[in-house]
Amino acid sequence: MMGPYYEHNFKTQVEQCEPPNPAIKKAMCALIDNGCLVYFGRWLIEGSPYVILFDNGSAAWNLDRWKGDLWETCGIGLPTHDREANDSLIFGSMVAWFFKELTDHLGDSPNVLAHFHEWQAGAGLILCRSRKIPLATIFTTHATLLGRYLCAGNVDFYNNLDKFNIDQEAGERQIYHRYCLERGAVHCAHVFTTVSQITAVEANHMLHRKPAMHEFQNLHSTNKGRIQEFIRGHFYGHLDFNLEKTLFFFIAGQYEFSNKRADIFLESLSRLTYLLRVHKNDVTVVVFFIMPAKTNNFNVESLKGQAVRKQLWDTAHTVQDKFGKRLYEALLKGDIPDMNTILDRDDFTIMKRAIYATQRHTLPPVTTHNMLDDTSDPILANVRRIGLFNARTDRVKIVFHPEFLSSTSPLLPMDYEEFVRGCHLGVFPSYYEPWGHTPGECTVMGIPSVTTNLSGFGCFMEEHVSDPTAYGIYIVDRRFRSADDSCNQLTQFMFGFCQQSRRQRIIQRNRTERLSDLLDWRYLGRFYMHARSLALSRAFPDKFKMELLAPPQTEGFRYPRPGSVPPSPSASVHSTPHHSDEEDDDEEPYDEDEEAERDRQNIKAPFTLGATPEGKKTHPGESAN
């Protein structure tokens, strides 16, 4: 792996060592001898991969010369004020220089393949191809640069892909030079890939090249208990709802209010509150918004809540210890103690004082921190609009945590993974989501989630799962429905989830966790293997032949609808609005092992590559490089 060098990260995350390959060491020395520092080591993550890191600062004195080279080579000029673009050119120039030295030392064997990700690495790919360095290249975009900017501007992006004037849009946003680097890398690469089918459609319009392929109960109970402890403190004095019948929903990610469609989510929560109240459902929903915003500290009321909870816990244990000791002494004497006298007057005084401490004359806070701009914050503005202020009558409560989670937090001391495992449903109705790591993370952890058919993850699941809802993947139609219709659909998904019994939720979590096989690198990695073989066959057609010129087929790589009735209220609950846990014995038969074995049989082994006839081949719909 290759990337830029940052001193602090290198000292704490990389174990420096000597390159095991002499050719790599010689290539590094060539750059170092010319004043450009390069570092080699093992990245201290799972697998401990080797990394080669290039120090941009040591080579910055070459920037003007390398800008001239880029202009003369492909007519792309970089403005002085764009630090990120300039850094990407310095990095790319050193990468191209390194590959030139490496291939000179290696000769014809072995052949080199380089996989570049995102526009920041594009300069290196462009320079490698323009200098005719003998290596195969792949370029992968996780989201097009212009796509990110357009979606941030609240445009109807996907339904107008063919109507955008790409050059004009990039110029108006002052990113035309970045767009040129990205598009140049896309067209110079032997193979161009995206991370999902929806991004492939976007890239075809934005970058004018069609990608070759696309890719990608116990822990719950334990972590749910930790979230419940936070709820006890945060809602002290208003804890008149049953925590055992409380569901935890969440949305997390960067604070991109419109793009993450937090507005639709909040409106759906307002409608969900109405449905729960009308149907007299005894379920309470607590919704967490985990999005970083500008704050100056935790708010006093949130900290006080946790302090009150801890005080109550300590008081209860103090009284419990005294009660237990007196009970023990009485039993030793062979007496049955008088429960009216086993606690003395001081004990009752302590308990009354603790109860008085829980009295509260304000509503539980919506946000856990002091916001720097409370009045104009989009989430808080919409909370005021829909009127969800955590009142006693609200069946949906809101907790806005404007900071990423940490196990060292005095309020909610949990890592993100622990928090996700403790929740019941993740909701991610994003408009622009090239892949969708958050619902993917939920799936791997066995937590159902809501996604959309505009996310790569949602499209992937629609393609590979016959009935995604039965497996806990709720896909909102954001492409062919209006915002109001999508909002209603999201509301119905959440209301249906609230109607499930505890047993149905357990069955659904089991099914969701089984889908993690679809996201295993053993299967997703086959697309990268295909891309690399394809790049080698195009860069070195005399040495590498391929039989298939189309992306590997996924026929059979599909989960069927579960054999038992899916945990959907419309299909499996009684006619009453809510199906109680006491009725679990009357539910449909369910054999977890049998269903799991059936699902495993529906995943085929990764594809294999074969040899092809001689001659240069080109993918349908792709231009020659």
XYZ file of C-alpha atoms in Angstrom:
625
model
C 0.000 0.000 0.000
C 1.169 3.531 -0.768
C 0.172 6.887 0.685
C 1.347 10.244 2.049
C 3.605 10.417 5.107
C 2.362 12.085 8.300
C 4.905 12.051 11.093
C 2.502 11.597 14.018
C 0.588 8.771 12.357
C 3.800 7.069 11.284
C 5.191 7.054 14.819
C 2.017 5.644 16.368
C 0.597 3.387 13.649
C 3.536 2.070 11.588
C 6.404 -0.245 12.534
C 9.340 0.875 10.379
C 11.375 -1.866 8.729
C 13.547 -2.550 5.700
C 11.883 -3.464 2.364
C 12.125 -7.230 1.767
C 12.386 -6.698 -2.007
C 15.743 -5.274 -3.246
C 14.086 -3.552 -6.204
C 11.753 -1.627 -3.880
C 14.715 -0.589 -1.726
C 16.672 0.643 -4.751
C 13.655 2.607 -6.033
C 13.228 4.237 -2.625
C 16.925 5.094 -2.449
C 16.715 6.809 -5.843
C 14.108 9.225 -4.475
C 15.837 9.673 -1.110
C 19.166 10.472 -2.804
C 17.396 13.280 -4.636
C 15.974 14.807 -1.471
C 12.514 13.198 -1.538
C 11.975 11.198 1.661
C 10.252 7.807 1.466
C 9.429 5.515 4.415
C 8.713 1.796 4.555
C 7.106 -0.284 7.289
C 4.197 -2.398 8.465
C 0.860 -0.726 9.171
C -0.284 -1.885 12.618
C -3.764 -3.025 11.619
C -5.200 -6.461 11.001
C -2.982 -8.259 8.480
C -0.047 -5.862 9.065
C 0.306 -4.852 5.386
C 3.506 -3.265 4.107
C 3.215 0.473 3.398
C 5.359 2.880 1.396
C 4.835 6.477 2.519
C 5.967 9.565 0.594
C 6.830 12.786 2.439
C 5.175 15.608 0.474
C 6.977 18.286 2.496
C 10.430 17.043 1.506
C 9.538 17.234 -2.202
C 7.527 20.467 -2.186
C 10.430 22.387 -3.755
C 9.674 20.513 -7.011
C 6.045 21.719 -7.150
C 6.445 24.444 -9.797
C 8.442 22.150 -12.066
C 5.936 19.315 -11.672
C 3.051 21.709 -12.368
C 4.769 22.604 -15.635
C 5.182 18.905 -16.478
C 1.487 18.266 -15.834
C 0.469 21.216 -18.017
C 2.741 20.183 -20.875
C 1.643 16.550 -20.622
C -2.129 16.876 -20.433
C -3.059 20.567 -20.262
C -4.241 20.498 -16.625
C -3.310 23.561 -14.560
C -3.521 23.677 -10.767
C -4.209 26.975 -8.921
C -1.794 28.010 -6.202
C -4.502 28.383 -3.529
C -5.723 24.750 -3.741
C -3.463 23.048 -1.186
C -5.117 19.640 -1.540
C -4.719 19.571 -5.326
C -1.091 20.682 -5.055
C -0.375 17.992 -2.461
C -1.979 15.388 -4.717
C 0.365 16.433 -7.559
C 3.451 16.194 -5.318
C 2.336 12.780 -4.111
C 1.440 11.589 -7.610
C 4.751 12.775 -9.055
C 6.709 10.859 -6.425
C 4.580 7.749 -7.008
C 5.210 7.902 -10.765
C 8.925 8.457 -10.132
C 8.981 5.469 -7.766
C 7.265 3.198 -10.306
C 9.707 4.300 -13.011
C 12.674 3.322 -10.814
C 10.967 0.097 -9.710
C 10.133 -1.136 -13.204
C 13.650 -0.246 -14.416
C 15.151 -2.462 -11.704
C 12.625 -5.309 -12.158
C 12.828 -5.461 -15.946
C 10.241 -7.664 -17.629
C 9.519 -9.900 -14.641
C 7.532 -9.743 -12.502
C 4.952 -7.392 -13.982
C 3.687 -4.552 -11.819
C 0.039 -3.635 -11.223
C -0.979 -0.400 -9.458
C -4.474 0.240 -8.078
C -5.283 3.954 -7.590
C -8.232 5.156 -5.473
C -10.016 8.521 -5.767
C -9.053 11.729 -7.567
C -6.288 12.569 -5.072
C -4.286 9.642 -6.474
C -5.214 10.444 -10.076
C -2.126 12.535 -10.882
C 0.134 9.541 -10.238
C -1.834 7.369 -12.656
C -1.883 10.050 -15.369
C 1.891 10.573 -15.111
C 2.585 6.820 -15.148
C 0.644 6.369 -18.383
C 1.960 9.532 -20.070
C 5.548 8.434 -19.362
C 4.765 4.947 -20.697
C 5.906 3.224 -17.521
C 5.318 -0.518 -18.039
C 2.692 -1.311 -15.420
C -1.002 -2.219 -15.400
C -3.321 0.340 -13.793
C -6.745 0.341 -12.148
C -8.639 3.430 -11.015
C -11.512 3.127 -8.516
C -13.822 5.952 -7.537
C -15.926 5.615 -4.404
C -18.008 8.644 -5.406
C -17.462 11.098 -8.218
C -16.120 14.481 -7.160
C -18.788 16.478 -8.949
C -21.514 14.131 -7.705
C -20.645 14.997 -4.117
C -20.847 18.732 -4.824
C -24.109 18.540 -6.761
C -25.885 16.458 -4.119
C -24.747 18.856 -1.410
C -26.684 21.541 -3.301
C -30.087 19.823 -2.979
C -30.528 19.074 -6.691
C -32.549 16.178 -8.101
C -29.307 14.444 -8.992
C -30.133 10.940 -10.201
C -33.160 11.881 -12.280
C -31.173 14.576 -14.112
C -27.842 12.849 -14.701
C -28.065 13.251 -18.453
C -29.017 16.939 -18.244
C -25.996 18.364 -16.388
C -23.431 20.438 -18.255
C -20.480 18.787 -16.525
C -17.763 21.294 -17.434
C -19.954 24.251 -16.475
C -21.000 22.719 -13.154
C -17.385 21.949 -12.227
C -16.263 25.446 -13.232
C -18.972 27.196 -11.230
C -17.880 25.283 -8.127
C -14.197 26.130 -8.773
C -13.207 22.460 -8.910
C -12.638 22.150 -12.649
C -8.939 21.296 -12.181
C -9.816 18.547 -9.698
C -12.478 17.226 -12.050
C -9.886 17.134 -14.851
C -7.518 15.079 -12.683
C -10.310 12.641 -11.861
C -11.553 12.333 -15.425
C -7.998 12.041 -16.763
C -7.262 9.182 -14.371
C -10.511 7.446 -15.343
C -9.654 7.508 -19.049
C -5.965 6.699 -18.629
C -6.516 3.613 -16.467
C -6.478 0.196 -18.096
C -9.499 -0.677 -15.942
C -11.974 1.693 -14.293
C -14.144 0.475 -11.399
C -16.651 1.862 -8.896
C -17.783 0.565 -5.515
C -21.433 0.018 -6.467
C -23.861 -0.175 -9.347
C -25.483 3.177 -8.529
C -22.045 4.852 -8.625
C -21.348 3.129 -11.946
C -24.431 4.831 -13.434
C -23.278 8.160 -11.983
C -19.698 7.742 -13.271
C -20.892 6.922 -16.776
C -22.587 10.349 -16.950
C -20.144 12.405 -14.882
C -16.853 10.976 -16.178
C -17.944 9.596 -19.549
C -16.603 6.095 -19.110
C -18.535 2.981 -18.218
C -16.900 1.049 -15.363
C -15.755 -2.457 -16.148
C -17.447 -3.855 -13.019
C -18.672 -2.936 -9.532
C -18.237 -4.291 -6.048
C -19.083 -3.785 -3.327
C -27.647 -12.156 21.014
C -25.586 -11.803 23.289
C -23.639 -8.739 22.431
C -26.896 -6.999 21.533
C -28.336 -7.717 24.962
C -25.181 -6.585 26.801
C -24.775 -3.328 24.898
C -28.505 -2.619 24.953
C -28.224 -2.698 28.745
C -25.518 -0.031 28.635
C -27.683 2.200 26.432
C -30.577 1.665 28.850
C -28.372 2.940 31.677
C -27.759 6.140 29.695
C -31.518 6.475 29.096
C -32.221 6.108 32.828
C -29.979 9.078 33.522
C -30.931 11.235 30.546
C -34.688 10.870 31.157
C -34.632 10.912 34.960
C -37.849 12.320 36.357
C -39.654 11.432 33.115
C -38.916 7.722 33.045
C -42.572 6.724 32.845
C -42.074 4.342 29.905
C -41.093 0.679 30.045
C -37.445 0.239 29.026
C -38.114 -3.403 28.172
C -40.572 -2.177 25.535
C -38.319 0.606 24.278
C -36.611 0.365 20.873
C -33.413 2.201 19.987
C -33.104 3.632 16.460
C -30.118 5.636 15.249
C -28.628 7.562 12.355
C -24.887 8.242 12.251
C -22.272 9.786 9.993
C -20.935 13.157 8.908
C -23.297 16.076 9.488
C -24.632 16.306 5.932
C -28.203 17.192 6.835
C -29.729 17.237 3.352
C -27.632 14.501 1.790
C -28.233 12.105 4.703
C -31.913 13.082 4.445
C -32.174 13.748 8.155
C -35.106 16.000 7.238
C -37.089 13.051 5.847
C -36.111 10.955 8.855
C -37.344 13.595 11.305
C -40.614 14.055 9.433
C -41.093 10.272 9.447
C -40.526 10.232 13.212
C -43.292 12.815 13.608
C -45.660 10.584 11.627
C -44.491 7.516 13.548
C -45.378 9.239 16.838
C -48.892 9.818 15.530
C -49.322 6.186 14.453
C -48.072 4.804 17.770
C -50.438 7.083 19.654
C -53.473 6.354 17.449
C -52.936 2.592 17.637
C -52.322 2.840 21.403
C -49.053 1.003 20.998
C -47.129 0.640 24.255
C -43.749 0.707 22.480
C -41.497 3.736 22.991
C -38.819 4.632 20.446
C -35.647 6.491 21.422
C -33.831 7.843 18.359
C -30.147 8.782 18.469
C -28.594 11.261 16.035
C -24.824 10.646 16.109
C -23.467 13.451 13.949
C -20.540 15.760 14.835
C -21.443 19.448 15.109
C -19.856 22.535 16.653
C -20.203 22.463 20.446
C -18.343 23.898 23.409
C -19.012 21.168 26.013
C -21.527 18.725 27.451
C -24.626 20.503 28.699
C -25.134 20.636 32.452
C -28.527 18.920 32.404
C -27.133 15.846 30.623
C -24.241 15.532 33.062
C -26.610 16.041 35.995
C -28.825 13.233 34.728
C -25.984 10.738 34.777
C -24.920 11.957 38.229
C -28.481 11.500 39.560
C -28.612 7.993 38.090
C -25.315 7.064 39.731
C -26.459 8.513 43.049
C -29.639 6.434 42.925
C -27.608 3.338 42.090
C -25.273 3.933 45.026
C -28.194 4.587 47.396
C -29.960 1.407 46.321
C -26.815 -0.655 46.893
C -26.191 0.932 50.297
C -29.713 0.069 51.463
C -29.454 -3.345 49.844
C -26.247 -4.143 51.753
C -27.797 -3.099 55.096
C -30.974 -5.052 54.330
C -28.992 -8.130 53.351
C -26.837 -8.026 56.480
C -29.868 -7.738 58.814
C -31.696 -10.493 56.943
C -28.622 -12.712 57.184
C -28.308 -12.120 60.961
C -32.005 -12.899 61.525
C -31.851 -16.116 59.513
C -28.762 -17.257 61.427
C -30.828 -16.990 64.650
C -33.643 -18.981 63.069
C -36.018 -15.999 62.938
C -38.221 -14.750 60.135
C -37.548 -10.996 60.212
C -40.333 -8.455 60.360
C -40.161 -6.683 57.008
C -41.698 -3.589 58.593
C -38.749 -3.199 60.972
C -35.822 -4.560 58.958
C -35.300 -1.076 57.473
C -34.878 1.710 60.048
C -35.861 5.359 59.850
C -32.492 6.435 58.437
C -32.896 4.029 55.520
C -36.261 5.532 54.609
C -34.785 9.021 54.892
C -31.982 8.128 52.483
C -34.465 6.658 49.986
C -36.820 9.647 50.184
C -33.909 12.024 49.620
C -32.917 10.012 46.532
C -36.478 10.155 45.203
C -36.670 13.922 45.707
C -33.401 14.257 43.764
C -35.102 12.756 40.700
C -37.762 15.439 40.559
C -37.432 17.573 37.465
C -39.291 20.659 36.296
C -37.891 20.716 32.755
C -38.123 18.296 29.858
C -35.195 15.945 29.200
C -32.800 17.715 26.796
C -32.892 16.882 23.109
C -29.149 17.446 22.723
C -26.402 16.216 25.026
C -24.043 19.139 24.339
C -24.121 22.929 24.275
C -24.461 23.830 20.598
C -22.526 26.854 19.381
C -25.331 27.842 16.994
C -28.453 26.370 18.538
C -30.937 28.570 16.666
C -29.793 27.723 13.140
C -28.787 24.076 13.605
C -30.791 22.087 10.982
C -31.598 19.110 13.231
C -32.718 21.232 16.154
C -34.700 23.543 13.844
C -36.612 20.550 12.478
C -37.142 19.124 15.965
C -38.817 22.421 16.880
C -40.906 22.251 13.711
C -42.265 18.757 14.407
C -42.589 19.418 18.151
C -40.764 16.354 19.503
C -39.362 17.751 22.765
C -39.232 14.504 24.783
C -42.548 15.213 26.501
C -44.241 12.447 28.469
C -46.835 11.978 25.717
C -44.242 11.605 22.950
C -43.928 7.968 21.978
C -40.771 8.914 20.067
C -37.935 10.512 22.040
C -34.926 12.201 20.424
C -31.316 12.327 21.629
C -28.935 14.397 19.489
C -25.329 13.473 20.354
C -23.280 15.981 18.264
C -20.013 14.151 18.707
C -18.649 10.791 17.603
C -18.931 8.131 20.286
C -16.036 7.250 22.572
C -15.567 4.726 25.356
C -14.081 7.537 27.482
C -17.168 9.792 27.313
C -18.689 10.650 30.714
C -22.177 10.522 29.184
C -22.331 7.531 26.863
C -19.088 5.588 27.356
C -19.365 3.268 24.360
C -17.425 2.753 21.159
C -19.401 3.011 17.926
C -19.413 -0.763 17.377
C -20.729 -1.419 20.880
C -23.419 1.227 20.430
C -24.582 -0.203 17.090
C -24.830 -3.696 18.567
C -27.014 -2.342 21.363
C -29.496 -0.640 19.026
C -32.453 -2.248 17.289
C -32.522 -0.413 13.928
C -30.193 1.841 11.939
C -31.910 4.359 9.651
C -29.940 5.768 6.697
C -32.304 7.266 4.065
C -29.445 9.019 2.233
C -29.951 10.614 -1.154
C -26.324 10.332 -2.239
C -24.474 7.271 -0.918
C -22.108 5.604 -3.418
C -21.755 2.544 -1.179
C -23.118 2.935 2.351
C -20.772 1.740 5.057
C -23.172 2.425 7.944
C -25.919 -0.040 6.859
C -23.163 -2.496 5.881
C -21.711 -2.256 9.385
C -25.174 -2.844 10.839
C -25.574 -5.951 8.691
C -22.246 -7.429 9.773
C -23.250 -6.873 13.408
C -26.686 -8.419 12.899
C -28.646 -5.168 13.280
C -31.491 -4.444 10.796
C -31.223 -1.193 8.886
C -33.067 1.134 6.535
C -31.299 2.178 3.342
C -32.403 3.454 -0.082
C -32.267 2.396 -3.708
C -29.927 5.365 -4.307
C -27.193 3.812 -2.170
C -24.750 1.249 -3.470
C -25.542 -0.979 -0.493
C -29.297 -0.862 -1.163
C -28.859 -1.710 -4.851
C -26.456 -4.525 -3.967
C -28.951 -6.057 -1.542
C -31.824 -5.737 -4.022
C -29.700 -7.625 -6.539
C -28.591 -10.407 -4.202
C -31.518 -10.896 -1.806
C -34.972 -11.913 -3.007
C -36.805 -10.405 -0.035
C -34.481 -7.893 1.693
C -37.139 -6.866 4.234
C -37.349 -10.411 5.606
C -33.605 -10.202 6.257
C -33.837 -6.848 8.029
C -32.810 -4.672 5.073
C -35.558 -2.085 4.482
C -35.041 -0.300 1.155
C -36.808 3.041 0.719
C -37.577 4.039 -2.877
C -35.904 7.439 -3.227
C -35.418 7.301 -6.979
C -38.924 6.897 -8.370
C -41.042 8.321 -5.548
C -41.583 11.856 -4.314
C -40.048 12.942 -1.039
C -43.458 12.743 0.662
C -44.102 9.208 -0.628
C -40.631 8.134 0.476
C -41.327 9.654 3.883
C -44.555 7.641 4.172
C -42.753 4.473 3.139
C -40.053 5.053 5.767
C -42.754 5.680 8.379
C -44.451 2.389 7.512
C -41.143 0.513 7.718
C -40.487 1.881 11.205
C -44.073 1.353 12.363
C -44.005 -2.234 11.122
C -40.748 -2.767 12.987
C -42.361 -1.436 16.179
C -45.181 -3.962 15.828
C -42.834 -6.944 15.878
C -42.644 -9.086 18.980
C -39.345 -9.670 20.731
C -39.082 -13.148 19.211
C -39.651 -11.785 15.716
C -36.885 -9.237 16.216
C -34.505 -11.983 17.353
C -35.332 -14.066 14.260
C -34.798 -11.044 12.042
C -31.436 -10.222 13.660
C -30.310 -13.798 13.031
C -31.226 -13.442 9.365
C -29.552 -10.033 9.091
C -26.307 -11.366 10.527
C -26.283 -14.181 7.936
C -26.155 -11.570 5.167
C -22.664 -10.654 6.377
C -21.439 -13.507 4.150
C -22.420 -11.344 1.172
C -20.121 -8.592 2.458
C -17.193 -10.915 3.140
C -14.043 -10.065 1.214
C -13.918 -13.652 -0.077
C -16.837 -12.666 -2.325
C -16.434 -8.939 -2.828
C -12.707 -9.400 -3.480
C -13.457 -11.373 -6.628
C -14.340 -8.131 -8.376
C -10.918 -6.677 -7.558
C -9.282 -9.923 -8.732
C -11.211 -9.674 -11.974
C -10.215 -6.007 -12.426
C -6.541 -6.765 -11.825
C -6.536 -9.667 -14.263
C -8.305 -7.471 -16.788
C -5.757 -4.657 -16.324
C -2.848 -7.068 -16.786
C -4.425 -8.490 -19.956
C -4.742 -4.972 -21.416
C -1.310 -3.735 -20.340
C 0.523 -6.950 -21.296
C -1.690 -8.728 -23.876
C 1.105 -11.078 -24.891
C 1.447 -12.508 -21.395
C -2.060 -12.409 -19.912
C -5.189 -13.680 -21.646
C -8.778 -13.575 -20.438
C -11.744 -15.535 -21.675
C -14.501 -13.378 -20.225
C -14.647 -9.733 -21.213
C -17.750 -8.953 -19.163
C -17.931 -8.648 -15.381
C -18.136 -11.977 -13.551
C -21.665 -13.333 -13.446
C -23.486 -13.365 -10.112
C -26.173 -15.872 -11.069
C -26.983 -18.018 -8.057
C -25.329 -15.509 -5.738
C -28.702 -14.714 -4.211
C -30.574 -15.325 -0.982
C -34.116 -16.680 -1.399
C -37.088 -15.565 0.631
C -36.937 -17.348 4.007
C -38.917 -20.560 4.143
C -40.764 -19.555 7.301
C -43.072 -16.552 7.360
C -40.899 -13.400 7.491
C -41.134 -11.234 10.611
C -43.407 -8.713 8.977
C -46.512 -7.471 10.821
C -48.663 -7.809 7.722
C -47.755 -11.457 7.341
C -47.188 -12.816 10.788
C -49.021 -10.946 13.529
C -52.556 -11.026 14.760
C -55.125 -8.431 13.788
C -54.487 -6.358 16.912
C -52.132 -3.404 16.454
C -49.417 -4.901 18.636
C -48.368 -8.510 19.019
C -47.456 -9.180 22.643
C -44.456 -11.195 23.726
C -46.760 -13.547 25.628
C -48.117 -14.863 22.306
C -44.715 -16.100 21.149
C -45.641 -19.761 21.578
C -48.332 -19.445 18.917
C -46.041 -18.039 16.240
C -44.866 -19.743 13.091
C -42.299 -22.561 13.331
C -38.736 -21.412 12.803
C -35.551 -23.462 12.479
C -32.492 -21.183 12.507
C -30.010 -23.911 11.544
C -32.148 -25.128 8.639
C -32.584 -21.611 7.221
C -28.893 -20.820 7.651
C -27.829 -23.952 5.792
C -30.234 -23.138 2.958
C -28.778 -19.619 2.710
C -25.188 -20.898 2.653
C -26.014 -23.112 -0.319
C -27.135 -20.061 -2.280
C -23.687 -18.487 -2.287
C -21.465 -19.830 -5.042
C -17.702 -20.011 -4.866
C -15.736 -17.108 -6.401
C -15.379 -17.215 -10.178
C -12.266 -18.423 -11.981
C -10.447 -16.902 -14.923
C -9.401 -18.754 -18.013
C -7.255 -18.184 -21.095
C -8.509 -16.471 -24.257
C -7.618 -16.355 -27.893
C -4.869 -14.015 -29.009
C -5.668 -10.440 -29.901
C -6.611 -7.166 -28.274
C -10.097 -6.999 -26.801
C -12.156 -4.091 -25.592
C -15.055 -4.002 -23.176
C -18.401 -3.139 -24.686
C -19.151 0.516 -24.036
C -15.536 1.425 -23.180
C -13.155 3.567 -25.126
C -9.665 2.347 -25.889
C -6.901 3.695 -23.663
